[in-house]
mmCIF file of C-alpha atoms in Angstrom:
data_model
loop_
_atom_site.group_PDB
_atom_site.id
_atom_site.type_symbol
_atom_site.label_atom_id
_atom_site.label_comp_id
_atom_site.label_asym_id
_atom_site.label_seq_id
_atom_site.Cartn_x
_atom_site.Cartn_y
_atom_site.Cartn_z
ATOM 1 C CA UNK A 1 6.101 -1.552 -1.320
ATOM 2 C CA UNK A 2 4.386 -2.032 2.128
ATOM 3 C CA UNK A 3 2.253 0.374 3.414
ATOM 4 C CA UNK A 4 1.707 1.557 6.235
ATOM 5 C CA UNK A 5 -2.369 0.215 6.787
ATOM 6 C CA UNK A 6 -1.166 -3.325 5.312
ATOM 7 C CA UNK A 7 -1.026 -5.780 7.713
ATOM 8 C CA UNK A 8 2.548 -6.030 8.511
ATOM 9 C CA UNK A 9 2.384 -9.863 9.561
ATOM 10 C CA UNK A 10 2.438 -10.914 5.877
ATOM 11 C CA UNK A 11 5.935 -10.152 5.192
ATOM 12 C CA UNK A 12 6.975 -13.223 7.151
ATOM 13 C CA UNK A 13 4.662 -15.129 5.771
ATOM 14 C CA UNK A 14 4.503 -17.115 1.976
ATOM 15 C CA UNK A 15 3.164 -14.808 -0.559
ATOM 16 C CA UNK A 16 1.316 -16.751 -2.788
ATOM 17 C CA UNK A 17 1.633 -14.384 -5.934
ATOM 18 C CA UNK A 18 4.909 -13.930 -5.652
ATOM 19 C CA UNK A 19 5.626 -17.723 -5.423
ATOM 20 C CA UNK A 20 3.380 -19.025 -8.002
ATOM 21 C CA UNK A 21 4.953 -16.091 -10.952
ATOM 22 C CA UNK A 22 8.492 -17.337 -9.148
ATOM 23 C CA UNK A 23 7.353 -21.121 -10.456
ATOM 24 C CA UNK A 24 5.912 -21.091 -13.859
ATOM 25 C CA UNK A 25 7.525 -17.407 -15.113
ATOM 26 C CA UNK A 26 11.275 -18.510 -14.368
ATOM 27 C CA UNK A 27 12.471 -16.052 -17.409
ATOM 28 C CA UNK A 28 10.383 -13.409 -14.828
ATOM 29 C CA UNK A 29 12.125 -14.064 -11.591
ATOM 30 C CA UNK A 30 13.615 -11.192 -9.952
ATOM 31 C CA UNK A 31 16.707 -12.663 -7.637
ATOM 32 C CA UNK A 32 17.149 -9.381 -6.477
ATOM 33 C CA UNK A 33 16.363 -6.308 -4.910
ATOM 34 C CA UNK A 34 14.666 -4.031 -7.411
ATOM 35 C CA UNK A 35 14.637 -0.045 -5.547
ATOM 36 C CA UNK A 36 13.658 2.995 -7.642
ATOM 37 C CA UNK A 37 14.716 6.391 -5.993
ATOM 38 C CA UNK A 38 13.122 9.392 -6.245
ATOM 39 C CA UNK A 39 13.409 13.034 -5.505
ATOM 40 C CA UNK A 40 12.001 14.768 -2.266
ATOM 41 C CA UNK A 41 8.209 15.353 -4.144
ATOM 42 C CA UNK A 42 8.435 12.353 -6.737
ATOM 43 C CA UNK A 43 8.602 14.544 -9.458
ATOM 44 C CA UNK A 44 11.495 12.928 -10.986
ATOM 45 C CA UNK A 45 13.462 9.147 -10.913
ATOM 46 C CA UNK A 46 16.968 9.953 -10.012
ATOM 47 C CA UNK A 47 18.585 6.789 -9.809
ATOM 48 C CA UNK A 48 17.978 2.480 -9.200
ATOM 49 C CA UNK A 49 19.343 0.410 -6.941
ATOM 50 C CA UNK A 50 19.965 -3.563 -7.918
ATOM 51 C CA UNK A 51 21.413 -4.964 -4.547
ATOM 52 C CA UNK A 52 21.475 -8.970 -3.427
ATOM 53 C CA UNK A 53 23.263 -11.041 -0.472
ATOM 54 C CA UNK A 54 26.491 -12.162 -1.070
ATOM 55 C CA UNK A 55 26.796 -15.596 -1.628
ATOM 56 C CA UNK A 56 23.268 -15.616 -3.251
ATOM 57 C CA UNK A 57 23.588 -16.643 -7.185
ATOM 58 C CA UNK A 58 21.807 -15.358 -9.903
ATOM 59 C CA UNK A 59 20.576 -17.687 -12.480
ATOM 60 C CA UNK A 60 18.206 -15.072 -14.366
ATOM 61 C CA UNK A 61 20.592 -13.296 -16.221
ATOM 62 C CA UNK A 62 19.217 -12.973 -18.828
ATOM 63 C CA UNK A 63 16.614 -10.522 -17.147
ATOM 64 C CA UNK A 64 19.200 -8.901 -14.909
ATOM 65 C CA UNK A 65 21.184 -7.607 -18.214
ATOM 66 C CA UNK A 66 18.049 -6.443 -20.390
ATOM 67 C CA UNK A 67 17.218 -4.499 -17.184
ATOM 68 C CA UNK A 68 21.027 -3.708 -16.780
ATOM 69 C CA UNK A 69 20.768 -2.387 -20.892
ATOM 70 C CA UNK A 70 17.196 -0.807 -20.983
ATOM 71 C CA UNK A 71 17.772 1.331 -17.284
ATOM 72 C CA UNK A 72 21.302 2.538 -18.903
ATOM 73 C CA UNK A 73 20.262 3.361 -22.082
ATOM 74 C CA UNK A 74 17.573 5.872 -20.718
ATOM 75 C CA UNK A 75 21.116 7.727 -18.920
ATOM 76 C CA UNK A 76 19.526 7.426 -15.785
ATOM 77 C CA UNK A 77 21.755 6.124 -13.066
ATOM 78 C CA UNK A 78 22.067 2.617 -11.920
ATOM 79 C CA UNK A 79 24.383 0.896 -9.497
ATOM 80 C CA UNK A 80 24.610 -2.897 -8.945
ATOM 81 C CA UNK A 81 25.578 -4.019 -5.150
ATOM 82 C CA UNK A 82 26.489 -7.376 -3.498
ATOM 83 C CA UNK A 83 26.738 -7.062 0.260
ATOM 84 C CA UNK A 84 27.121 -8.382 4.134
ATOM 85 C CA UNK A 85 25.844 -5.490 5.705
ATOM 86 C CA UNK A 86 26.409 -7.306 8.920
ATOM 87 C CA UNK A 87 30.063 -7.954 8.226
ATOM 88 C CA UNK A 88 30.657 -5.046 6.782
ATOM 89 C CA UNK A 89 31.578 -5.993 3.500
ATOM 90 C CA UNK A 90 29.598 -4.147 0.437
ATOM 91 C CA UNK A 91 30.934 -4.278 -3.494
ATOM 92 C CA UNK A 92 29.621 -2.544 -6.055
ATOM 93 C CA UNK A 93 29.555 -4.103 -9.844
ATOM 94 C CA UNK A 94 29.938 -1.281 -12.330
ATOM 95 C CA UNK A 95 26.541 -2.116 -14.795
ATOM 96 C CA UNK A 96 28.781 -0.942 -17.968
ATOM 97 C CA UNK A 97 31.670 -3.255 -17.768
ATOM 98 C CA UNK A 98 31.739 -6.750 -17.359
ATOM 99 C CA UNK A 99 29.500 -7.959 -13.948
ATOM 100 C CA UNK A 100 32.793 -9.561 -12.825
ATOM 101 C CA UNK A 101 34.333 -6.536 -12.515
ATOM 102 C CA UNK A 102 33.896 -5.450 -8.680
ATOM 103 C CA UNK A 103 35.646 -3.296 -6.216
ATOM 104 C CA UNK A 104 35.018 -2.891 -2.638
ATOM 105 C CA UNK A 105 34.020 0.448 -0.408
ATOM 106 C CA UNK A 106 32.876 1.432 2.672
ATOM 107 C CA UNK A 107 29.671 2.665 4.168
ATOM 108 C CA UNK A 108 30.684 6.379 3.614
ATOM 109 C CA UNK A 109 32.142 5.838 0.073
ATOM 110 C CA UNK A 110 28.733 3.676 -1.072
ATOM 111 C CA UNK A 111 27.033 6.686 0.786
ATOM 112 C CA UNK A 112 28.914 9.207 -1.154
ATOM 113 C CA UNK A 113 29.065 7.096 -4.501
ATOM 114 C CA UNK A 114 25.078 7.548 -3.912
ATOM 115 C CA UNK A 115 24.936 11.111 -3.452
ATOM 116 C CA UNK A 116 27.492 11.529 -6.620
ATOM 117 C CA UNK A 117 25.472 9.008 -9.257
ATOM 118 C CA UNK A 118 21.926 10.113 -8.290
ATOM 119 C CA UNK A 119 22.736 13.514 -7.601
ATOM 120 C CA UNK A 120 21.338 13.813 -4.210
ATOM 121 C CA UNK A 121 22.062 17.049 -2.124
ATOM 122 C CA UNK A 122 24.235 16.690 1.196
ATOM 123 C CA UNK A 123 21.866 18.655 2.948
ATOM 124 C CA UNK A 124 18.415 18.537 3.688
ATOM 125 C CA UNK A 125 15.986 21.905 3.980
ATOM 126 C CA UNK A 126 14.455 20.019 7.040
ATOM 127 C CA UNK A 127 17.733 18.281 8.068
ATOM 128 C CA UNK A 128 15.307 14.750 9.232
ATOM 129 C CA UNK A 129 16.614 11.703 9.036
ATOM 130 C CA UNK A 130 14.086 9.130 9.195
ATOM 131 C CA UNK A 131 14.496 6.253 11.378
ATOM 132 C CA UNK A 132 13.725 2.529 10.955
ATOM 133 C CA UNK A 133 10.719 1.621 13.042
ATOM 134 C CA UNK A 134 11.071 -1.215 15.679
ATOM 135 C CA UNK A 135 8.342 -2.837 13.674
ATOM 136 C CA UNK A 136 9.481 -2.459 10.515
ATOM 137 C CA UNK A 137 9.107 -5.421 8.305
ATOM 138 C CA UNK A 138 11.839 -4.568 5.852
ATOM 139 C CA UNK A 139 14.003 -7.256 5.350
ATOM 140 C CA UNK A 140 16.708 -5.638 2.916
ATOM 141 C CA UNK A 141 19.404 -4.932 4.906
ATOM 142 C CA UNK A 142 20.853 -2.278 2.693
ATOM 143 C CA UNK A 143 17.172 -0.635 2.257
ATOM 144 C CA UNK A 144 17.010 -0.326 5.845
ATOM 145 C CA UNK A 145 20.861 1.092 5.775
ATOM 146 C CA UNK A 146 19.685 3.578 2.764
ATOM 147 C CA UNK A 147 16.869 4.705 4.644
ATOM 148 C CA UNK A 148 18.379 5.711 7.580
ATOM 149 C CA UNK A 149 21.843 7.587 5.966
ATOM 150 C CA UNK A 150 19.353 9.419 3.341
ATOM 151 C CA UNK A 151 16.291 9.896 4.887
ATOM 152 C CA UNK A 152 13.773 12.926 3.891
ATOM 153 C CA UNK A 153 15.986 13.787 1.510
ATOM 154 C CA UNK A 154 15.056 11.112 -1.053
ATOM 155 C CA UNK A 155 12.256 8.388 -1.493
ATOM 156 C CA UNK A 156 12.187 4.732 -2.490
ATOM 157 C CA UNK A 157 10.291 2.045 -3.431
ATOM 158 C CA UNK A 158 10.444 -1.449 -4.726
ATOM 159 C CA UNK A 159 8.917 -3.448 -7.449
ATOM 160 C CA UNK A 160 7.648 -6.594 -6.111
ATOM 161 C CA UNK A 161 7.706 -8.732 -9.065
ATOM 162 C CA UNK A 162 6.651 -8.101 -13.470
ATOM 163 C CA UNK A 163 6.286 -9.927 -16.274
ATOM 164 C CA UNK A 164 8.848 -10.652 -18.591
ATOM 165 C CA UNK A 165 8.842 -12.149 -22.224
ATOM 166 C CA UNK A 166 11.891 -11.134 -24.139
ATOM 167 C CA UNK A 167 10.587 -7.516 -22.728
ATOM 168 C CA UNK A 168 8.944 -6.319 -19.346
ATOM 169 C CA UNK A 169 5.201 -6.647 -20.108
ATOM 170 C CA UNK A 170 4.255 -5.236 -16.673
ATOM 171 C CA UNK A 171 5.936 -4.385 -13.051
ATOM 172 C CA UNK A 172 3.162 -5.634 -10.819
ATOM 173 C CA UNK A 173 2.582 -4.224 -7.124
ATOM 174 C CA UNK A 174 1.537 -7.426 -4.809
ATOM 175 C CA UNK A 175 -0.876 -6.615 -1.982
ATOM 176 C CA UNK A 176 -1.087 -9.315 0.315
ATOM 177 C CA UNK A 177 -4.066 -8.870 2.954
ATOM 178 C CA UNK A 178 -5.944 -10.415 6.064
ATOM 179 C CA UNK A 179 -7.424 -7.484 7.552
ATOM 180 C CA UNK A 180 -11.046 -8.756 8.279
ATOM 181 C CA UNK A 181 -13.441 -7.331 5.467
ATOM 182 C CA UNK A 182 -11.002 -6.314 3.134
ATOM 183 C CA UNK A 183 -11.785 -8.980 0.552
ATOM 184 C CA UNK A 184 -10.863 -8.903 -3.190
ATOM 185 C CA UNK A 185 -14.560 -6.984 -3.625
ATOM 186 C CA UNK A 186 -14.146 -4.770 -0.799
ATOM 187 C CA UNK A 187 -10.219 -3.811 -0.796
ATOM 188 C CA UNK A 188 -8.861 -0.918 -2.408
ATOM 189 C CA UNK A 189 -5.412 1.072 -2.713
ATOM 190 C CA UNK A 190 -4.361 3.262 0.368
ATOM 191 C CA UNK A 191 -4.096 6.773 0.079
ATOM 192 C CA UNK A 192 -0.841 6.869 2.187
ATOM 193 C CA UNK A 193 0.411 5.181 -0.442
ATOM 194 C CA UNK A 194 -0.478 7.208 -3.743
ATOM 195 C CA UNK A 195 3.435 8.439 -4.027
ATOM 196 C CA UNK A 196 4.842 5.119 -4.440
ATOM 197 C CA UNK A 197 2.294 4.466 -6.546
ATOM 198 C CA UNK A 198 2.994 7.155 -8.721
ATOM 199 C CA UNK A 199 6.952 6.216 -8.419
ATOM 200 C CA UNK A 200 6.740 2.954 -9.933
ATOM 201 C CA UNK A 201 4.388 4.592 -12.374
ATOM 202 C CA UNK A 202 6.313 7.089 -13.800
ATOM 203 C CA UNK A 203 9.674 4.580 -13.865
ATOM 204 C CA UNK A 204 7.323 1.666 -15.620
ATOM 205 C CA UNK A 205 6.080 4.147 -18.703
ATOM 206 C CA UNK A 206 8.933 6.358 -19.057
ATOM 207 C CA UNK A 207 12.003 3.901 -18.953
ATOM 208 C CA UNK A 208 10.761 0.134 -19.073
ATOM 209 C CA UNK A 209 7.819 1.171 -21.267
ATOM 210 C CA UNK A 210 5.496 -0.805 -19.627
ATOM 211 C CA UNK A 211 2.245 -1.280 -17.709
ATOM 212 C CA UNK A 212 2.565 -0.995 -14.153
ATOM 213 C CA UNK A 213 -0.418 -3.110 -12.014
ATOM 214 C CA UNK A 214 -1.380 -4.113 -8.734
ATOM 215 C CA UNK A 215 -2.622 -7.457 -8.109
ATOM 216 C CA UNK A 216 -4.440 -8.013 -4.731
ATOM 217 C CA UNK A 217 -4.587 -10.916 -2.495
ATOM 218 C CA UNK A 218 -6.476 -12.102 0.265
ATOM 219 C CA UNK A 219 -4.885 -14.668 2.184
ATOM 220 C CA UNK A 220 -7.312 -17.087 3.702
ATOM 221 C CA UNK A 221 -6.995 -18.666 6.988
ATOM 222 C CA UNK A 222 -5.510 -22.261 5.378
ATOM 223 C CA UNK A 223 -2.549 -21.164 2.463
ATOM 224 C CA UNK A 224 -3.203 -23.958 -0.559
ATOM 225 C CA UNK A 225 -0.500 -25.974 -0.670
ATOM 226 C CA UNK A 226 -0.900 -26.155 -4.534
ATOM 227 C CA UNK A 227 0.045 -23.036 -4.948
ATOM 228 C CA UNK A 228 -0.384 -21.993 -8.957
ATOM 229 C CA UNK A 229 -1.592 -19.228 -10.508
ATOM 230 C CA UNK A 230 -4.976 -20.993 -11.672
ATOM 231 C CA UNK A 231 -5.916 -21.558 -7.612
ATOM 232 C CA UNK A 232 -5.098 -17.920 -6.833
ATOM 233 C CA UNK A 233 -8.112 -14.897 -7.068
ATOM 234 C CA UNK A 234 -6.686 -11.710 -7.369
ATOM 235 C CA UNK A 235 -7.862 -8.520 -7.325
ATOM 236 C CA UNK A 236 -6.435 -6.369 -10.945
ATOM 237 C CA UNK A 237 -5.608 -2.621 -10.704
ATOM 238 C CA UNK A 238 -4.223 -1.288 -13.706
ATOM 239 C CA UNK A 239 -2.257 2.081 -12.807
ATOM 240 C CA UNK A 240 -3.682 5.633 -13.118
ATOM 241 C CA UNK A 241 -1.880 8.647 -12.427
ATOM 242 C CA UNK A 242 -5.552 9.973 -11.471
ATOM 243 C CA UNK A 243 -5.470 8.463 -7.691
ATOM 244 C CA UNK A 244 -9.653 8.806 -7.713
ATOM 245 C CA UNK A 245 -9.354 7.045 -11.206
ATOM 246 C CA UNK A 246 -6.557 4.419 -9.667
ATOM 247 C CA UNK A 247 -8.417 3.311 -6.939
ATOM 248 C CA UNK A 248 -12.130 3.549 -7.608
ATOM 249 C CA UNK A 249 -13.796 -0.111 -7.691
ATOM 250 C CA UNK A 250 -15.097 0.491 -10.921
ATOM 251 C CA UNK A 251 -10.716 0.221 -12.141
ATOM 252 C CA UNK A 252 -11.026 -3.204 -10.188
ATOM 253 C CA UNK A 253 -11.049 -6.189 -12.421
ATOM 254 C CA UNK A 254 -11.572 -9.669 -10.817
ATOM 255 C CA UNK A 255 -10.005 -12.840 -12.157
ATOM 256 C CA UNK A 256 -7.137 -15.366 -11.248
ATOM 257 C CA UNK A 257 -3.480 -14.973 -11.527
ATOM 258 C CA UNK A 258 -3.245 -17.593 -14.541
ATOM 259 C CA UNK A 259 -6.013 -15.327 -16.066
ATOM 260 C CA UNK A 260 -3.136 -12.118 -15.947
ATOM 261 C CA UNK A 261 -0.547 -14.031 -17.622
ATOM 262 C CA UNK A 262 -2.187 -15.153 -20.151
ATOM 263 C CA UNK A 263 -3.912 -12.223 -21.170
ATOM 264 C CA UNK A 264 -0.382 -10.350 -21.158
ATOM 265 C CA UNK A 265 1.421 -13.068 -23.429
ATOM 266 C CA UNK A 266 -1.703 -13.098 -25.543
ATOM 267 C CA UNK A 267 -1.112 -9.263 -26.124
ATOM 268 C CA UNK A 268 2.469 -9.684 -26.496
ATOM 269 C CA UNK A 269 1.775 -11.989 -29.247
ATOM 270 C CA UNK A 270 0.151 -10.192 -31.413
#
């Protein structure tokens, strides 16, 4: 989840966080794209989205089916999708059968299949469809495709990364910055961003049953080559649905990345 006062250069860039949990919590890896949808005011999750490259293997399975089982289970909708957007060639994997089992479709049937599963009306009272910004630093081909066939008549989000020990411990919103001033002290959530927030929020405690945080980073001018969780400050922000509450400094915790982890496991021990 980007928003819109983040500094958009980033998203090319390494992400320090995301690398480091990639390294040293392999059974937390997320090879995939991870996209909650909700309805028109974010009053309700209607459906997820798992979609990866073709071609691109997935050695975490282990995660991918207790996600798979858990997201099911709740009876809301899921659908799995491998794709070439630029060749045209999208299959979707039906999540309750075996993940071998996959059958082709077009743009219009995946667009339809959509509409069916998550029960998404064919109209729209304002009848916008939003457009992908030159600028935009999306890099998901079929979350730029999504965006522009459903527009204002849904809204999505992604989960950047969690923690996961035999269960998800937390789904963790990553805030990389270098806006001049906004250090870990000084930075704090966006306003133009409270509904995603409150998205991933609602998905984390009412289907994964677990915290939802955002960790903040601020990249320096020289990126540490060693890059593990002990060398990396972060900024904590454990979710409230009270946006004051959510992004007052006084929710702000300071500590390194290593210092996250290992309080999590530590609880998840006990």
């Amino acid at each position: 989840m980007q928003s819109m006062e983040e500094d958009r250069s980033v998203s090319t860039k390494i992400k320090p966080i995301e690398v480091a949990l990639s390294k040293e919590q392999k059974q937390s890896h997320l090879e995939y794209n991870f996209i909650i949808w909700a309805n028109q005011d974010a009053s309700k999750i209607i459906g997820v989205t798992f979609d990866k490259i073709k071609g691109e293997k997935i050695e975490n399975r282990y995660l991918l089916l207790y996600l798979v089982k858990k997201i099911t289970a709740s009876g809301l909708p899921l659908i799995l999708i491998e794709h070439d957007f630029f060749e045209k060639d999208v299959k979707v994997i039906d999540a309750n059968k075996n993940r071998t089992n996959k059958y082709s479709v077009s743009f219009n049937e995946l667009e339809e299949l959509i509409l069916r599963k998550f029960e998404i009306s064919n109209t729209s009272s304002d009848g916008v469809i939003k457009s992908v910004n030159k600028d935009d630093k999306v890099q998901d081909p079929f979350h730029v495709w999504s965006r522009k066939t459903f527009g204002k008549k849904i809204i999505k989000t992604d989960i950047d990364c969690l923690l996961f020990k035999d269960r998800v411990m937390a789904t963790i919103e990553v805030k990389n910055t270098t806006i001049k001033g906004h250090t870990i002290e000084s930075w704090q959530p966006f306003k133009v961003d409270q509904v995603n927030y409150k998205i991933v929020g609602l998905f984390s405690e009412k289907i994964l049953g677990c915290d939802f945080i955002t960790l903040h980073y601020q990249r320096k001018s020289k990126i540490d080559t060693k890059l593990n969780s002990e060398n990396i400050d972060i900024g904590l922000w454990p979710y409230n649905p009270d946006f004051t509450q959510f992004s007052s400094k006084t929710n702000r915790k300071k500590m390194t990345l290593s210092q996250v982890i290992s309080n999590y496991i530590k609880k998840d021990d006990l």
